[in-house]
């Protein structure tokens, strides 16, 4: 599937002659399902909410897509973690990506437990976070930028203009920066260990990724004179 | 009349209730009583019985030294470092073997135990529990941590000088002698442990008859060239000492079936495979596992992981030991190590939660039991990322 997508990306004919393709393909890309199929609801709590509110009556008789392999009703499932695993994945190697993220979580637990057992102060001990998913959510939250710079051309000159970004894009940038920071490592270091260190640092508002976000915000602040170029 | 009876009854009830509250656990938080259910207060393996099965006991720091050069699996050592303590689960197979060791008639020929089970069911840790018991009961311990390290990951080879066509594993033999010495330090100081015959290594080097056993061990450690021969000599001396009643021995070998698997990763100069019957070290331990001596017990483990992956077909002893191995070990007592029982599984999950390794969520136990098939190794892997 991934091979077909890369082939399509590289295929110049399709890139150039998009208008020639049928409106059927243009509507929903390479999906195997017709457009009126709905996404499945795989979480039990959301299903129960739908039953309570009565919304389920509308969805019950609509044709539904099959659940994906990484979706289940277990409590171990986390949509944000699944998204992160997808961003880590290269060449469709989902098993490797999932293994790396799981090892990173294990490393987070080991590092935090070591700190916990070394610490003598009861108050400090209570503040050390031991759950890897909580640290992951906190790290992603702390690395989200609010503004970003886009190049806008006015009078032959390209200016870097600060613009607001959508929450989805912000979340994507946060996770992408975390993965890039984990890749900038010594050759002897493992990716999953570096990722664990980056996540712990980001959750404590320290480290490279938070610095990158703060640098971006500083640049936006410095370029605020060009903000009106958004509307010319 | 009735009034006085009633008041006496009330007074007696109140007094007994007061007595109870002195020792009551009702005031303590629920977590503490849960702690006690999976942890055993008995840290001494000499006193472990079937009542303690399913509970964890802690190995004290001083007694952890028997595993300094091997004995605990690597993943378990990492877990012990993270949890800040070394806790083993008391399981039925090891308690059975320990009870047998207490009841055996040591004047009769040696009894052989073969521990078998599926991959990851807890055979090595079962052996570790038995070793701890042997250390406490002051046995002379002859322990091979993992035969696969010799047959499949040997450090260095050399041709044997004394035996025609045999291969010596010098560094591995010397490392084993260091391990033997560290496990039996308190016993080797005994002046009664003397060598029964002369050992002539070369024109100028001999270990004379009557010198202490530790001299033989030291010679092997210092002169790598003669390390394998030292091990063979040491095996014979230990058998002699046990027969004459100077010491009680426990021979513990993990991955024993690797001594009979022909496709080792020990290669000669021209990439020729060396079968285990042409390795000097094998001689020593095959002679130790015979039943021609007494005042000893032999506990071995047969494991699929000790052989090549393409032959991981069955976990049963007859397949793993092969024809020569089975004929060598027959008759033996087979000990089956199964996956966790529901009680052991709950105990393990309670331990992980108490050590803050896993955070609780609803229906966690049922879900993990299904996913891991109650296999201890699978459970450890699943809980790693939780």
Coordinates of C-alpha atoms in Angstrom, one line a residue:
Chain A
X1 CA 0.0 0.0 0.0
X2 CA 2.8 2.4 0.9
X3 CA 4.7 1.4 -2.2
X4 CA 1.6 2.3 -4.4
X5 CA 1.4 5.7 -2.7
X6 CA 5.1 6.5 -3.3
X7 CA 4.7 5.4 -6.9
X8 CA 1.7 7.7 -7.3
X9 CA 3.6 10.6 -5.7
X10 CA 6.5 10.1 -8.1
X11 CA 4.3 9.5 -11.1
X12 CA 4.5 12.7 -13.1
X13 CA 1.5 12.0 -15.3
X14 CA -0.9 12.0 -12.4
X15 CA 0.7 15.1 -10.8
X16 CA 0.3 17.1 -13.9
X17 CA -3.0 16.0 -15.2
X18 CA -5.1 16.0 -12.0
X19 CA -8.1 17.5 -13.8
X20 CA -8.2 14.6 -16.2
X21 CA -8.8 12.0 -13.3
X22 CA -12.4 11.2 -12.6
X23 CA -14.2 13.1 -9.8
X24 CA -14.7 9.7 -8.1
X25 CA -11.0 9.3 -7.4
X26 CA -10.5 13.0 -6.6
X27 CA -13.2 12.8 -3.8
X28 CA -11.5 10.2 -1.6
X29 CA -8.1 9.4 -3.1
X30 CA -7.1 5.7 -3.0
X31 CA -9.7 4.6 -0.4
X32 CA -11.2 1.1 -1.0
X33 CA -14.5 2.3 0.5
X34 CA -17.2 4.4 -1.1
X35 CA -17.5 7.9 0.4
X36 CA -20.6 7.3 2.4
X37 CA -18.9 4.7 4.7
X38 CA -18.4 6.0 8.3
X39 CA -15.4 5.5 10.6
X40 CA -15.9 2.8 13.3
X41 CA -16.2 3.8 16.9
X42 CA -13.8 1.4 18.7
X43 CA -13.7 2.9 22.2
X44 CA -16.3 1.5 24.6
X45 CA -16.8 4.8 26.5
X46 CA -17.6 6.7 23.3
X47 CA -20.0 4.0 22.3
X48 CA -21.8 4.2 25.7
X49 CA -22.0 8.0 25.3
X50 CA -23.6 7.6 21.9
X51 CA -26.1 5.2 23.3
X52 CA -27.0 7.6 26.1
X53 CA -27.4 10.6 23.9
X54 CA -29.3 8.6 21.3
X55 CA -26.9 9.4 18.4
X56 CA -26.3 5.7 17.9
X57 CA -29.7 5.4 16.2
X58 CA -28.4 7.6 13.3
X59 CA -25.1 5.5 13.0
X60 CA -26.4 2.1 13.6
X61 CA -27.7 1.4 10.1
X62 CA -24.9 3.1 8.1
X63 CA -22.3 1.0 6.5
X64 CA -19.0 1.1 8.5
X65 CA -15.4 0.7 7.6
X66 CA -13.5 -2.1 9.2
X67 CA -11.4 -1.3 12.3
X68 CA -7.7 -0.9 11.6
X69 CA -5.2 -3.3 13.2
X70 CA -4.0 -0.8 15.7
X71 CA -7.5 0.1 17.0
X72 CA -9.0 -1.8 19.9
X73 CA -11.3 -1.3 22.8
X74 CA -8.6 -2.1 25.3
X75 CA -7.5 0.5 27.8
X76 CA -3.9 0.2 26.6
X77 CA -4.9 2.0 23.4
X78 CA -4.3 5.6 23.1
X79 CA -5.1 7.5 19.9
X80 CA -2.2 10.0 20.4
X81 CA 0.3 7.2 20.9
X82 CA -1.0 5.5 17.7
X83 CA -0.5 8.7 15.8
X84 CA 3.0 9.1 17.2
X85 CA 3.8 5.5 16.1
X86 CA 2.6 6.4 12.6
X87 CA 5.0 9.4 12.5
X88 CA 7.9 7.2 13.7
X89 CA 7.1 4.6 11.0
X90 CA 9.3 4.5 7.8
X91 CA 8.6 2.3 4.7
X92 CA 5.5 0.9 6.3
X93 CA 7.4 -1.0 9.0
X94 CA 4.7 -0.7 11.7
X95 CA 6.0 -3.5 13.9
X96 CA 9.4 -1.8 14.2
X97 CA 7.9 1.6 14.9
X98 CA 5.6 0.2 17.6
X99 CA 8.5 -1.7 19.1
X100 CA 10.6 1.5 19.2
X101 CA 7.9 3.5 20.9
X102 CA 7.2 0.8 23.4
X103 CA 10.9 0.4 24.2
X104 CA 11.1 4.2 24.6
X105 CA 8.2 4.0 27.2
X106 CA 10.1 1.2 29.0
X107 CA 13.2 3.4 29.1
X108 CA 11.2 6.3 30.5
X109 CA 9.9 4.1 33.3
X110 CA 13.4 2.8 34.2
X111 CA 14.9 6.3 34.2
X112 CA 12.1 7.7 36.3
X113 CA 12.1 4.8 38.8
X114 CA 15.9 5.2 39.3
X115 CA 15.3 8.9 40.2
X116 CA 12.4 7.8 42.4
X117 CA 14.4 5.3 44.4
X118 CA 17.4 7.6 44.7
X119 CA 15.2 10.5 46.0
X120 CA 14.9 10.7 49.8
X121 CA 12.6 13.6 50.1
X122 CA 9.0 12.4 50.3
X123 CA 7.6 15.6 48.7
X124 CA 9.9 15.4 45.7
X125 CA 9.2 11.7 45.4
X126 CA 5.5 12.3 45.0
X127 CA 6.2 14.8 42.2
X128 CA 8.2 12.4 40.1
X129 CA 5.9 11.1 37.3
X130 CA 6.2 7.4 36.7
X131 CA 3.6 6.7 34.0
X132 CA 5.2 6.9 30.5
X133 CA 1.9 7.8 28.7
X134 CA 1.3 10.8 31.1
X135 CA 4.9 12.0 30.4
X136 CA 4.3 11.6 26.7
X137 CA 1.1 13.6 26.7
X138 CA 2.8 16.3 28.8
X139 CA 5.8 16.4 26.5
X140 CA 3.6 16.8 23.3
X141 CA 1.6 19.5 25.1
X142 CA 4.7 21.4 26.2
X143 CA 6.3 21.4 22.7
X144 CA 3.2 22.7 20.8
X145 CA 4.0 26.1 19.0
X146 CA 1.2 28.7 18.9
X147 CA 2.5 30.7 15.9
X148 CA 4.7 29.7 13.0
X149 CA 6.5 31.7 10.3
X150 CA 5.3 31.5 6.6
X151 CA 7.1 33.1 3.7
X152 CA 5.0 35.8 2.0
X153 CA 6.1 37.6 -1.1
X154 CA 5.5 41.4 -1.2
X155 CA 7.2 43.7 -3.6
X156 CA 9.7 41.1 -4.8
X157 CA 10.9 40.3 -1.3
X158 CA 10.1 37.2 0.7
X159 CA 9.2 38.1 4.3
X160 CA 8.9 35.5 7.2
X161 CA 5.5 36.5 8.6
X162 CA 4.2 35.1 11.9
X163 CA 0.8 33.4 11.5
X164 CA -1.4 31.4 13.8
X165 CA -1.6 27.7 13.2
X166 CA -4.4 25.2 13.7
X167 CA -4.3 22.8 16.8
X168 CA -3.8 19.8 14.5
X169 CA -0.8 21.3 12.8
X170 CA 0.6 22.4 16.1
X171 CA 0.3 18.9 17.5
X172 CA 1.9 17.5 14.3
X173 CA 4.9 19.9 14.6
X174 CA 5.3 19.0 18.2
X175 CA 5.5 15.3 17.5
X176 CA 7.7 15.7 14.4
X177 CA 10.2 17.9 16.3
X178 CA 10.4 15.3 19.1
X179 CA 11.2 12.5 16.6
X180 CA 13.8 14.7 14.8
X181 CA 15.5 15.5 18.1
X182 CA 15.6 11.8 19.0
X183 CA 17.3 11.2 15.6
X184 CA 20.1 13.7 16.4
X185 CA 22.1 11.4 18.5
X186 CA 25.5 9.7 18.7
X187 CA 25.9 6.7 16.4
X188 CA 26.4 4.4 19.4
X189 CA 23.1 5.6 21.1
X190 CA 19.8 3.8 20.4
X191 CA 16.9 5.8 19.0
X192 CA 14.4 4.6 21.6
X193 CA 16.7 5.6 24.5
X194 CA 17.3 9.1 23.0
X195 CA 13.5 9.4 22.4
X196 CA 12.9 8.6 26.1
X197 CA 15.4 11.3 27.2
X198 CA 13.8 13.8 24.9
X199 CA 10.3 13.0 26.2
X200 CA 11.3 13.3 29.8
X201 CA 13.1 16.6 29.2
X202 CA 10.1 18.0 27.2
X203 CA 7.7 17.0 30.0
X204 CA 9.8 19.0 32.4
X205 CA 9.8 22.0 30.0
X206 CA 13.6 21.6 29.4
X207 CA 15.6 20.2 26.5
X208 CA 16.1 20.7 22.8
X209 CA 12.5 20.5 21.5
X210 CA 11.1 23.1 24.0
X211 CA 14.1 25.3 23.1
X212 CA 13.2 25.0 19.4
X213 CA 9.6 26.0 20.1
X214 CA 10.8 28.9 22.2
X215 CA 13.2 30.0 19.5
X216 CA 10.4 29.9 16.9
X217 CA 8.2 32.1 19.2
X218 CA 11.1 34.6 19.7
X219 CA 11.4 34.8 15.9
X220 CA 7.7 35.4 15.5
X221 CA 7.9 38.1 18.2
X222 CA 10.9 39.7 16.4
X223 CA 9.0 39.7 13.0
X224 CA 5.7 41.0 14.4
X225 CA 6.2 44.2 12.3
X226 CA 5.4 42.1 9.2
X227 CA 2.2 40.6 10.7
X228 CA 0.0 42.9 8.6
X229 CA 1.5 41.3 5.4
X230 CA -1.0 38.4 6.0
X231 CA -3.7 40.6 4.7
X232 CA -1.3 42.8 2.6
Chain B
X1 CA -31.0 -11.1 87.7
X2 CA -31.5 -10.7 83.9
X3 CA -30.2 -7.2 84.2
X4 CA -26.9 -8.3 85.8
X5 CA -26.5 -11.1 83.3
X6 CA -27.0 -8.7 80.4
X7 CA -24.6 -6.1 81.8
X8 CA -21.9 -8.8 82.4
X9 CA -22.4 -10.1 78.9
X10 CA -22.1 -6.5 77.5
X11 CA -19.0 -5.9 79.6
X12 CA -17.3 -9.2 78.4
X13 CA -18.2 -8.3 74.8
X14 CA -16.8 -4.8 75.1
X15 CA -13.6 -6.2 76.7
X16 CA -13.0 -8.8 73.9
X17 CA -13.7 -6.1 71.3
X18 CA -11.1 -3.8 73.0
X19 CA -8.6 -6.7 73.0
X20 CA -9.2 -7.3 69.3
X21 CA -8.7 -3.6 68.3
X22 CA -5.2 -3.8 69.8
X23 CA -4.2 -6.3 67.1
X24 CA -6.7 -5.3 64.5
X25 CA -5.6 -4.4 61.0
X26 CA -8.8 -2.6 60.2
X27 CA -7.2 0.8 60.9
X28 CA -4.3 0.1 58.4
X29 CA -4.9 1.1 54.8
X30 CA -6.0 -1.6 52.3
X31 CA -2.8 -1.4 50.3
X32 CA -0.7 -2.8 53.2
X33 CA -2.7 -6.0 53.6
X34 CA -2.5 -6.5 49.8
X35 CA 1.3 -6.1 50.1
X36 CA 1.4 -9.0 52.6
X37 CA -0.6 -11.3 50.3
X38 CA 2.0 -11.5 47.5
X39 CA 5.1 -11.0 49.6
X40 CA 6.3 -13.7 51.9
X41 CA 7.8 -12.9 55.3
X42 CA 10.0 -16.0 54.9
X43 CA 13.2 -15.0 53.2
X44 CA 15.0 -18.2 54.0
X45 CA 14.7 -20.9 51.3
X46 CA 15.4 -23.6 54.0
X47 CA 12.0 -23.0 55.3
X48 CA 10.0 -22.6 52.1
X49 CA 7.0 -25.0 51.8
X50 CA 4.0 -25.4 49.5
X51 CA 2.1 -22.9 51.6
X52 CA 4.4 -20.2 50.3
X53 CA 3.8 -20.9 46.6
X54 CA 2.8 -17.8 44.6
X55 CA 4.5 -15.4 47.0
X56 CA 7.6 -13.3 46.4
X57 CA 10.6 -13.5 48.7
X58 CA 13.6 -11.2 48.8
X59 CA 17.2 -12.4 48.4
X60 CA 19.3 -10.4 50.9
X61 CA 22.3 -8.4 49.5
X62 CA 24.9 -10.7 51.1
X63 CA 23.5 -13.8 49.5
X64 CA 23.2 -12.2 46.1
X65 CA 27.0 -12.8 45.6
X66 CA 26.4 -16.4 44.5
X67 CA 25.0 -14.9 41.3
X68 CA 27.9 -12.5 40.7
X69 CA 29.3 -14.3 37.6
X70 CA 26.0 -15.6 36.3
X71 CA 22.9 -17.6 37.3
X72 CA 20.2 -15.0 36.9
X73 CA 18.9 -14.2 33.4
X74 CA 20.0 -10.8 32.0
X75 CA 16.4 -9.4 31.7
X76 CA 15.8 -10.4 35.4
X77 CA 19.0 -8.6 36.5
X78 CA 17.9 -5.4 34.8
X79 CA 14.5 -5.7 36.4
X80 CA 16.1 -6.3 39.8
X81 CA 18.1 -3.1 39.3
X82 CA 15.0 -1.1 38.4
X83 CA 12.9 -2.4 41.3
X84 CA 15.8 -1.8 43.7
X85 CA 15.5 -5.4 45.1
X86 CA 15.9 -9.0 44.0
X87 CA 12.7 -10.9 44.6
X88 CA 12.0 -14.4 43.4
X89 CA 8.6 -16.0 43.2
X90 CA 8.3 -19.2 45.2
X91 CA 6.8 -21.8 42.7
X92 CA 5.8 -25.4 43.1
X93 CA 8.6 -27.0 41.0
X94 CA 11.4 -25.5 43.0
X95 CA 9.7 -26.3 46.3
X96 CA 9.3 -29.9 45.2
X97 CA 13.0 -30.2 44.3
X98 CA 14.0 -28.6 47.6
X99 CA 11.8 -31.0 49.6
X100 CA 13.4 -33.9 47.6
X101 CA 16.9 -32.6 48.4
X102 CA 16.0 -32.6 52.1
X103 CA 14.7 -36.2 52.0
X104 CA 17.2 -38.0 49.7
X105 CA 19.3 -40.8 51.1
X106 CA 22.8 -39.5 50.4
X107 CA 24.4 -42.9 50.8
X108 CA 22.8 -44.1 47.6
X109 CA 24.0 -43.1 44.1
X110 CA 23.3 -39.5 43.0
X111 CA 19.7 -38.5 42.1
X112 CA 19.3 -36.6 38.8
X113 CA 16.6 -34.0 38.2
X114 CA 15.8 -32.6 34.8
X115 CA 13.8 -29.4 34.8
X116 CA 11.9 -28.7 31.5
X117 CA 9.2 -26.4 30.3
X118 CA 8.2 -24.1 27.4
X119 CA 10.2 -21.0 26.5
X120 CA 9.9 -18.3 29.2
X121 CA 8.1 -20.4 31.8
X122 CA 10.7 -19.9 34.5
X123 CA 13.2 -22.7 34.5
X124 CA 16.4 -20.6 35.1
X125 CA 14.8 -18.8 38.0
X126 CA 13.6 -22.1 39.4
X127 CA 17.3 -23.3 39.3
X128 CA 18.3 -19.9 41.0
X129 CA 15.9 -20.6 43.9
X130 CA 17.4 -24.1 44.3
X131 CA 20.9 -22.7 44.2
X132 CA 20.0 -20.2 47.0
X133 CA 18.7 -23.1 49.1
X134 CA 21.9 -25.1 48.4
X135 CA 24.1 -22.1 49.5
X136 CA 22.1 -21.7 52.7
X137 CA 22.3 -25.4 53.4
X138 CA 26.1 -25.3 52.9
X139 CA 26.4 -27.6 49.9
X140 CA 29.5 -27.5 47.7
X141 CA 28.0 -25.8 44.6
X142 CA 29.1 -26.8 41.1
X143 CA 27.1 -24.4 38.9
X144 CA 27.2 -23.8 35.2
X145 CA 25.2 -20.6 34.6
X146 CA 24.5 -21.3 30.9
X147 CA 26.1 -23.9 28.7
X148 CA 25.0 -22.0 25.6
X149 CA 27.7 -19.4 26.4
X150 CA 30.3 -22.1 25.8
X151 CA 28.8 -23.9 22.8
X152 CA 27.3 -21.0 21.0
X153 CA 29.3 -17.9 22.1
X154 CA 32.8 -19.2 23.0
X155 CA 35.4 -16.6 23.5
X156 CA 38.5 -18.4 22.4
X157 CA 39.5 -21.9 21.3
X158 CA 42.8 -23.7 21.2
X159 CA 43.8 -27.3 20.4
X160 CA 44.2 -29.5 23.5
X161 CA 47.8 -30.7 24.1
X162 CA 47.0 -33.7 26.3
X163 CA 43.9 -35.0 24.4
X164 CA 44.1 -35.9 20.7
X165 CA 41.6 -34.0 18.6
X166 CA 40.0 -32.1 21.5
X167 CA 39.4 -28.4 21.7
X168 CA 40.0 -26.3 24.8
X169 CA 37.9 -23.2 25.6
X170 CA 40.5 -21.4 27.7
X171 CA 38.9 -18.1 28.7
X172 CA 35.5 -19.8 29.4
X173 CA 37.1 -22.4 31.6
X174 CA 39.1 -19.9 33.6
X175 CA 36.0 -17.7 34.0
X176 CA 34.1 -20.7 35.3
X177 CA 36.8 -21.5 37.8
X178 CA 36.6 -17.9 39.1
X179 CA 32.8 -18.4 39.4
X180 CA 33.3 -21.7 41.3
X181 CA 35.7 -20.1 43.6
X182 CA 33.4 -17.1 44.4
X183 CA 30.4 -19.4 45.1
X184 CA 32.3 -21.7 47.4
X185 CA 34.7 -19.3 49.2
X186 CA 33.5 -20.3 52.7
X187 CA 34.0 -24.0 52.0
X188 CA 37.3 -24.0 50.1
X189 CA 39.0 -22.7 53.3
X190 CA 38.4 -26.1 54.8
X191 CA 41.8 -27.9 55.3
X192 CA 40.1 -31.3 54.7
X193 CA 39.7 -30.5 51.0
X194 CA 42.8 -32.0 49.6
X195 CA 43.7 -33.3 46.2
X196 CA 44.0 -37.1 46.0
X197 CA 46.6 -37.4 43.2
X198 CA 49.5 -35.6 41.5
X199 CA 48.8 -33.3 38.6
X200 CA 51.7 -32.8 36.3
X201 CA 51.1 -29.9 33.9
X202 CA 54.6 -29.7 32.4
X203 CA 58.3 -30.4 33.2
X204 CA 58.4 -27.7 35.8
X205 CA 54.8 -27.3 36.9
X206 CA 53.0 -29.8 39.2
X207 CA 50.3 -29.7 41.7
X208 CA 51.3 -32.4 44.3
X209 CA 49.0 -34.8 46.1
X210 CA 47.7 -33.5 49.4
X211 CA 47.7 -29.8 48.4
X212 CA 44.4 -27.8 49.0
X213 CA 41.7 -27.8 46.3
X214 CA 41.9 -24.0 46.0
X215 CA 45.5 -24.4 44.7
X216 CA 44.1 -26.4 41.8
X217 CA 41.5 -23.8 41.1
X218 CA 44.1 -21.0 41.3
X219 CA 46.4 -22.8 38.9
X220 CA 43.7 -23.0 36.3
X221 CA 42.8 -19.3 36.7
X222 CA 46.5 -18.2 36.5
X223 CA 47.6 -20.5 33.6
X224 CA 44.9 -20.3 30.9
X225 CA 46.6 -23.0 28.9
X226 CA 45.8 -25.6 31.6
X227 CA 42.4 -24.2 32.6
X228 CA 40.2 -26.9 30.9
X229 CA 42.3 -29.7 32.2
X230 CA 42.0 -28.1 35.7
X231 CA 38.3 -28.2 35.3
X232 CA 38.4 -31.9 34.4
X233 CA 40.7 -32.6 37.3
X234 CA 38.5 -30.6 39.7
X235 CA 35.5 -32.6 38.7
X236 CA 37.2 -35.9 39.6
X237 CA 38.4 -34.4 42.9
X238 CA 35.0 -33.2 43.8
X239 CA 33.6 -36.7 43.2
X240 CA 36.3 -38.2 45.3
X241 CA 35.6 -35.7 48.2
X242 CA 31.9 -36.4 48.1
X243 CA 32.4 -40.2 48.1
X244 CA 34.7 -40.0 51.1
X245 CA 32.0 -37.8 52.9
X246 CA 33.9 -34.5 53.2
X247 CA 31.2 -32.5 51.6
X248 CA 27.7 -32.6 50.2
X249 CA 27.6 -31.4 46.5
X250 CA 25.0 -29.9 44.3
X251 CA 25.7 -29.9 40.6
X252 CA 23.4 -27.3 38.9
X253 CA 23.6 -27.0 35.1
X254 CA 21.4 -24.6 33.1
X255 CA 21.0 -25.6 29.4
X256 CA 22.3 -29.1 29.8
X257 CA 21.0 -30.2 26.4
X258 CA 23.7 -28.0 24.7
X259 CA 26.2 -30.7 25.6
X260 CA 24.5 -33.1 23.1
X261 CA 23.6 -30.8 20.3
X262 CA 26.0 -31.5 17.4
X263 CA 25.7 -28.1 15.4
X264 CA 27.6 -25.9 17.8
X265 CA 29.1 -22.5 16.9
X266 CA 32.6 -23.6 18.1
X267 CA 34.7 -23.5 14.9
X268 CA 38.2 -24.7 14.2
X269 CA 40.6 -22.8 12.0
X270 CA 39.0 -23.9 8.7
X271 CA 35.4 -23.1 9.9
X272 CA 34.8 -26.8 10.8
X273 CA 32.1 -27.3 13.4
X274 CA 33.4 -28.9 16.6
X275 CA 30.8 -31.2 18.1
X276 CA 30.4 -30.9 21.9
X277 CA 31.9 -34.4 22.5
X278 CA 35.2 -33.0 21.2
X279 CA 35.3 -30.1 23.7
X280 CA 37.3 -30.8 26.9
X281 CA 34.8 -29.1 29.2
X282 CA 32.1 -31.5 28.2
X283 CA 34.1 -34.4 29.7
X284 CA 34.2 -32.8 33.1
X285 CA 30.4 -32.1 33.4
X286 CA 29.3 -35.4 31.8
X287 CA 31.4 -37.2 34.4
X288 CA 29.9 -35.1 37.1
X289 CA 26.3 -36.0 36.0
X290 CA 26.9 -39.7 36.2
X291 CA 25.5 -41.8 39.0
X292 CA 28.8 -43.5 40.0
X293 CA 29.2 -41.3 43.1
X294 CA 27.1 -40.5 46.1
X295 CA 26.6 -37.7 48.7
X296 CA 25.5 -35.4 45.9
X297 CA 22.4 -34.3 43.9
X298 CA 22.3 -33.2 40.3
X299 CA 19.8 -30.6 39.0
X300 CA 19.8 -29.7 35.3
X301 CA 17.7 -27.7 33.0
X302 CA 16.9 -28.5 29.4
X303 CA 16.0 -25.5 27.3
X304 CA 15.1 -24.9 23.6
X305 CA 17.0 -21.6 23.7
X306 CA 20.3 -23.5 24.2
X307 CA 20.2 -24.8 20.6
X308 CA 19.9 -23.3 17.2
X309 CA 16.6 -21.6 16.3
X310 CA 15.8 -23.8 13.4
X311 CA 15.6 -26.8 15.8
X312 CA 13.2 -25.2 18.3
X313 CA 10.6 -27.9 17.7
X314 CA 9.8 -29.3 21.1
X315 CA 10.5 -28.5 24.7
X316 CA 10.4 -32.1 25.9
X317 CA 13.5 -33.7 27.4
X318 CA 13.7 -36.7 25.1
X319 CA 13.9 -34.4 22.0
X320 CA 16.3 -31.9 23.6
X321 CA 18.7 -34.4 25.2
X322 CA 18.7 -36.6 22.0
X323 CA 19.7 -40.3 22.1
X324 CA 23.1 -39.9 23.8
X325 CA 21.9 -37.4 26.3
X326 CA 18.8 -39.4 27.3
X327 CA 20.9 -42.6 27.7
X328 CA 23.4 -40.7 29.8
X329 CA 20.7 -39.1 32.1
X330 CA 18.3 -42.1 32.3
X331 CA 17.0 -42.6 35.0
X332 CA 16.1 -39.1 36.0
X333 CA 13.3 -37.2 37.8
X334 CA 11.5 -34.9 35.3
X335 CA 10.3 -31.6 36.8
X336 CA 7.8 -29.7 34.7
X337 CA 7.7 -25.9 35.0
X338 CA 4.3 -24.7 33.8
X339 CA 3.1 -21.2 33.0
X340 CA 1.6 -19.1 35.8
X341 CA -1.5 -20.4 37.7
X342 CA -4.2 -17.8 38.2
X343 CA -3.0 -17.3 41.8
X344 CA 0.6 -16.8 40.7
X345 CA -0.5 -14.5 37.9
X346 CA -2.4 -12.2 40.3
X347 CA 0.5 -12.2 42.7
X348 CA 2.9 -11.2 39.9
X349 CA 0.6 -8.4 38.7
X350 CA 0.2 -7.2 42.3
X351 CA 4.0 -7.1 42.7
X352 CA 4.5 -5.1 39.5
X353 CA 1.8 -2.6 40.6
X354 CA 3.4 -2.3 44.0
X355 CA 6.8 -1.6 42.5
X356 CA 5.1 1.1 40.4
X357 CA 6.1 -0.7 37.2
X358 CA 2.6 -0.9 35.9
X359 CA -0.3 1.5 36.4
X360 CA -3.7 0.0 37.1
X361 CA -6.6 0.2 34.6
X362 CA -9.9 -1.7 34.7
X363 CA -9.8 -5.4 33.6
X364 CA -6.0 -5.2 33.4
X365 CA -5.4 -8.7 34.9
X366 CA -7.9 -10.5 32.5
X367 CA -6.6 -8.7 29.4
X368 CA -2.9 -9.4 30.2
X369 CA -3.7 -13.1 31.1
X370 CA -5.3 -13.6 27.7
X371 CA -2.5 -11.8 25.8
X372 CA 0.4 -13.4 27.5
X373 CA -1.2 -16.9 27.8
X374 CA 0.0 -16.8 31.5
X375 CA 3.6 -17.1 30.2
X376 CA 5.9 -15.3 32.6
X377 CA 8.3 -14.0 29.9
X378 CA 5.4 -12.8 27.7
X379 CA 3.9 -11.0 30.7
X380 CA 7.2 -9.3 31.4
X381 CA 7.3 -8.0 27.8
X382 CA 3.8 -6.8 27.8
X383 CA 4.1 -5.0 31.1
X384 CA 7.3 -3.3 29.9
X385 CA 5.5 -0.7 27.8
X386 CA 2.6 -0.2 30.2

